[in-house]
XYZ file of C-alpha atoms in Angstrom:
332
model
C -48.165 74.579 -105.260
C -51.538 75.885 -106.308
C -54.173 73.211 -106.828
C -56.022 73.146 -110.135
C -59.800 72.809 -110.375
C -59.698 69.046 -110.954
C -57.374 68.576 -107.994
C -59.634 70.745 -105.824
C -62.722 68.764 -106.789
C -60.966 65.457 -106.177
C -59.580 66.628 -102.837
C -63.045 67.782 -101.761
C -64.556 64.439 -102.746
C -61.892 62.468 -100.885
C -62.275 64.682 -97.822
C -66.031 64.147 -97.875
C -65.584 60.378 -98.033
C -63.031 60.395 -95.197
C -64.390 63.003 -92.746
C -68.147 62.838 -93.320
C -68.815 59.332 -94.606
C -66.215 57.555 -92.456
C -64.568 55.634 -95.277
C -60.987 54.403 -94.849
C -58.079 55.634 -96.961
C -57.857 52.188 -98.604
C -61.538 52.352 -99.623
C -61.079 55.855 -101.017
C -57.955 54.762 -102.917
C -59.854 51.902 -104.524
C -62.729 54.186 -105.526
C -60.492 56.798 -107.154
C -57.927 54.371 -108.544
C -54.939 55.822 -106.683
C -52.663 54.611 -103.890
C -53.617 55.060 -100.245
C -50.439 57.150 -99.889
C -51.827 59.544 -102.524
C -55.061 59.752 -100.566
C -53.118 60.570 -97.395
C -51.202 63.349 -99.197
C -54.393 64.792 -100.665
C -56.115 64.848 -97.257
C -53.068 66.496 -95.689
C -52.988 69.111 -98.427
C -56.712 69.739 -98.026
C -56.076 70.658 -94.395
C -53.069 72.815 -95.209
C -54.958 74.735 -97.934
C -57.976 75.293 -95.647
C -60.170 73.224 -97.944
C -61.135 71.249 -94.839
C -61.644 72.854 -91.444
C -61.841 70.722 -88.304
C -63.547 72.259 -85.289
C -63.723 70.718 -81.851
C -66.714 72.097 -80.009
C -67.923 71.616 -76.464
C -70.779 73.503 -74.789
C -69.924 77.173 -74.300
C -69.761 76.881 -70.506
C -67.014 74.231 -70.627
C -63.343 75.123 -71.119
C -61.768 72.089 -72.775
C -58.237 73.503 -72.920
C -58.039 74.388 -69.226
C -59.717 71.092 -68.329
C -57.082 69.051 -70.126
C -54.209 71.153 -68.762
C -55.507 70.808 -65.196
C -55.993 67.051 -65.560
C -52.412 66.657 -66.800
C -50.855 68.941 -64.168
C -52.382 67.138 -61.190
C -52.526 63.649 -62.678
C -56.303 63.502 -62.267
C -58.645 60.999 -63.852
C -61.110 63.736 -64.825
C -60.969 67.527 -64.663
C -63.887 69.642 -65.873
C -63.539 73.431 -65.906
C -66.584 75.662 -66.393
C -66.703 79.369 -67.112
C -66.678 81.596 -64.028
C -69.411 84.222 -63.564
C -68.779 87.243 -65.768
C -68.832 89.680 -62.852
C -65.447 90.093 -61.148
C -67.209 90.659 -57.835
C -69.028 87.343 -58.174
C -65.767 85.538 -58.925
C -64.015 87.023 -55.895
C -66.714 86.876 -53.268
C -69.263 84.170 -54.025
C -69.134 80.534 -52.866
C -68.799 77.877 -55.555
C -70.553 78.986 -58.759
C -73.940 77.266 -58.953
C -73.256 75.860 -62.427
C -70.571 73.622 -60.904
C -73.344 71.515 -59.384
C -75.059 71.074 -62.731
C -71.847 70.002 -64.458
C -70.939 67.688 -61.566
C -74.376 66.081 -61.850
C -73.634 65.324 -65.481
C -70.239 63.880 -64.566
C -71.784 61.594 -61.947
C -74.164 60.376 -64.617
C -71.104 59.224 -66.557
C -69.199 57.719 -63.628
C -71.871 55.864 -61.672
C -72.762 52.387 -62.936
C -75.598 50.078 -61.953
C -74.937 48.478 -58.576
C -72.455 51.142 -57.434
C -72.547 52.765 -54.016
C -72.542 56.570 -54.271
C -71.288 58.573 -51.301
C -72.225 62.229 -50.759
C -70.422 64.484 -48.277
C -71.907 67.688 -46.860
C -71.339 70.856 -48.871
C -73.227 73.526 -50.777
C -71.783 72.284 -54.064
C -72.809 68.661 -53.453
C -76.291 69.782 -52.428
C -76.575 71.831 -55.649
C -75.305 68.823 -57.585
C -77.925 66.509 -56.105
C -80.670 69.012 -56.923
C -79.480 69.080 -60.556
C -79.425 65.291 -61.008
C -81.659 64.128 -63.830
C -80.592 60.510 -64.289
C -78.520 57.901 -62.452
C -78.245 54.129 -62.877
C -79.760 52.088 -60.017
C -77.374 52.508 -57.080
C -77.235 52.792 -53.308
C -76.646 56.297 -51.927
C -74.976 56.880 -48.563
C -74.218 60.063 -46.656
C -70.514 60.415 -45.822
C -70.682 63.155 -43.199
C -73.008 64.574 -40.639
C -74.754 67.855 -41.378
C -73.671 71.419 -40.746
C -76.739 72.032 -38.622
C -79.036 69.206 -37.568
C -81.940 71.652 -37.714
C -81.462 72.146 -41.467
C -80.929 68.486 -42.316
C -84.035 68.304 -44.472
C -82.676 71.078 -46.711
C -79.105 69.821 -46.793
C -77.191 66.573 -46.895
C -80.090 64.333 -45.942
C -82.244 65.766 -48.695
C -79.338 65.454 -51.177
C -79.015 61.740 -50.362
C -82.750 61.236 -50.694
C -82.827 63.121 -53.988
C -79.980 61.062 -55.499
C -81.605 57.819 -54.337
C -84.939 58.894 -55.772
C -83.367 59.647 -59.161
C -81.504 56.321 -59.198
C -84.280 54.232 -57.730
C -81.872 52.855 -55.122
C -81.725 52.767 -51.332
C -80.800 55.836 -49.286
C -78.713 55.782 -46.114
C -78.753 59.277 -44.574
C -77.068 60.359 -41.355
C -79.265 62.280 -38.917
C -76.511 63.870 -36.848
C -74.383 67.028 -36.759
C -70.992 66.882 -38.396
C -69.182 68.335 -35.369
C -69.869 67.290 -31.765
C -68.741 68.948 -28.512
C -66.359 66.117 -27.624
C -65.030 62.749 -28.797
C -67.185 60.751 -26.369
C -70.421 62.184 -27.781
C -69.239 61.513 -31.341
C -68.351 57.917 -30.463
C -71.749 57.340 -28.892
C -73.531 58.685 -31.967
C -71.473 56.501 -34.311
C -72.873 53.454 -32.510
C -76.487 54.472 -32.957
C -78.285 52.055 -35.285
C -78.999 54.360 -38.235
C -75.584 56.012 -38.220
C -73.757 52.713 -37.730
C -75.638 51.276 -40.710
C -74.484 54.179 -42.897
C -70.885 53.740 -41.696
C -71.022 50.075 -42.719
C -71.413 51.219 -46.326
C -68.316 53.430 -46.316
C -66.036 50.566 -47.390
C -68.436 49.754 -50.229
C -68.535 53.247 -51.757
C -67.320 53.224 -55.371
C -67.954 56.879 -56.308
C -67.965 59.823 -53.900
C -68.710 63.528 -54.288
C -67.088 65.963 -51.842
C -66.748 69.702 -51.331
C -63.643 71.726 -50.446
C -63.403 74.707 -48.106
C -60.626 77.192 -47.468
C -59.861 78.239 -43.895
C -62.038 81.357 -43.951
C -65.426 82.431 -42.597
C -68.244 81.425 -44.917
C -65.940 79.310 -47.093
C -65.326 76.461 -44.649
C -68.084 74.614 -42.836
C -65.742 73.415 -40.114
C -64.248 76.885 -39.613
C -67.708 78.330 -39.020
C -68.640 75.639 -36.460
C -65.605 76.175 -34.220
C -64.993 78.717 -31.473
C -62.553 81.591 -31.997
C -60.024 79.843 -29.772
C -60.312 76.591 -31.726
C -59.967 78.400 -35.060
C -56.809 80.099 -33.872
C -55.397 76.771 -32.686
C -55.916 75.000 -36.010
C -54.732 78.041 -37.944
C -51.476 77.843 -35.977
C -51.030 74.322 -37.371
C -50.988 75.726 -40.901
C -54.477 74.740 -42.036
C -55.024 75.735 -45.667
C -58.059 73.636 -46.539
C -60.748 71.328 -45.223
C -62.717 68.555 -46.827
C -65.311 66.447 -45.047
C -64.025 67.742 -41.677
C -60.426 66.761 -42.493
C -57.855 69.567 -42.338
C -54.865 69.951 -44.685
C -51.833 72.189 -44.892
C -50.659 73.749 -48.161
C -48.712 70.601 -49.089
C -51.734 68.335 -48.681
C -50.672 66.840 -45.350
C -53.378 66.253 -42.759
C -53.161 68.410 -39.642
C -55.362 68.749 -36.581
C -56.305 65.085 -36.670
C -57.812 65.327 -33.188
C -60.710 67.232 -34.720
C -61.785 64.072 -36.525
C -62.461 62.375 -33.211
C -65.282 64.866 -32.644
C -66.745 64.543 -36.132
C -69.255 62.302 -37.852
C -67.477 61.765 -41.143
C -65.827 59.199 -43.394
C -62.256 58.541 -42.256
C -59.438 59.795 -44.492
C -58.073 56.295 -45.078
C -61.484 55.027 -46.163
C -61.878 58.035 -48.457
C -58.512 57.265 -50.050
C -59.656 53.721 -50.870
C -62.757 54.862 -52.748
C -62.007 54.291 -56.464
C -63.469 57.615 -57.664
C -63.624 60.739 -55.489
C -64.943 63.826 -57.271
C -64.250 67.187 -55.616
C -66.511 70.108 -56.528
C -65.114 73.556 -55.737
C -64.361 76.813 -57.513
C -63.677 80.528 -57.189
C -60.475 82.457 -56.577
C -60.908 82.345 -52.797
C -60.856 78.536 -52.845
C -58.019 78.072 -55.330
C -55.243 77.549 -52.769
C -57.462 75.166 -50.795
C -58.225 73.146 -53.924
C -54.495 72.881 -54.621
C -53.872 71.593 -51.087
C -56.603 68.931 -51.286
C -55.482 67.781 -54.746
C -52.015 67.219 -53.253
C -53.454 65.054 -50.456
C -54.032 61.926 -52.530
C -57.691 61.713 -51.526
C -59.237 63.067 -54.738
C -59.208 61.554 -58.226
C -61.326 64.053 -60.198
C -62.273 67.735 -60.022
C -65.072 70.010 -61.192
C -64.037 73.662 -60.916
C -64.236 77.013 -62.693
C -61.863 79.124 -64.783
C -61.050 81.493 -61.899
C -59.707 78.650 -59.750
C -58.176 76.809 -62.716
C -56.043 79.787 -63.732
C -54.566 79.960 -60.233
C -53.972 76.207 -60.118
C -52.215 76.188 -63.480
C -49.901 79.003 -62.369
C -49.067 77.469 -58.975
C -45.621 76.196 -57.994
C -43.943 72.928 -59.019
C -46.261 70.226 -60.309
C -47.498 68.005 -57.472
C -47.383 64.243 -57.219
C -50.046 62.712 -59.509
C -53.378 62.534 -57.691
C -53.991 59.007 -58.970
C -51.027 57.780 -56.907
C -53.477 58.097 -53.967
C -50.714 59.121 -51.559
C -51.431 58.765 -47.854
C -51.875 62.303 -46.388
C -50.866 60.917 -42.988
C -47.709 59.283 -44.316
C -45.589 62.446 -44.415
């Protein structure tokens, strides 16, 4: 039925009280001398007749609908999806969009509390995130992996750890060592060096971690690029679909090529699984399948990605086991 002018004026006044002034329906009913059920009907009608419009707005670069759908599909604690670069070429060929780091920095600002231990793994996205940090509560920052190239440590993981510690005002525990060593004996010896051993002692205390994800391709996986052609072919034959912090996963999220870990300076998978909040930062169409594999592993609780990867993830096969179950990737 069409509302008359008095009804329209009353509906507008009630809507103002309810939506703008925060008054309850009982308070509004008392003011206008009607029942709270009448108030409820008037407010409902105001919405139906477009007298009141409710808009939910987030910053333009965030996609709230995809974020919520992705969180629900994978059973994540948090999923934040940002707009991909407008150029198709950029979406297809580039590493993680740089704005992922900025958004991840904001997410860490929400997740990290005073007294926490923040762990940072090597990766372009985590380095970009650390550079974008503007504020963190006082916390200890520890490096979770060695570096891609010890000669670039100052511009990579070590600098990211120092930057995060500087922003938070907490202690920094970097690791001055390559991520991948020639053999297990060399890796074992390095793990016992004083500085590295001290960082490893903090791994069980980490409460929030930030990690990157790589697909098994040149330029998209740190580990892939560090191996010989023969080694790459060997791990590819095992069905590697993704890597994270020098751990390799097949398409179902199961760990493969575990012998590689013996040669690496990195947080162990079981320790990573016990960290309460593990935020993965990765995007782009080329990484979508790898992101899916890592989300199925049970090692990640939250994700920052882009629309290009999100669209692939939302169209993938049967829904996986909820990430918050923290399944053991070595258990199957």
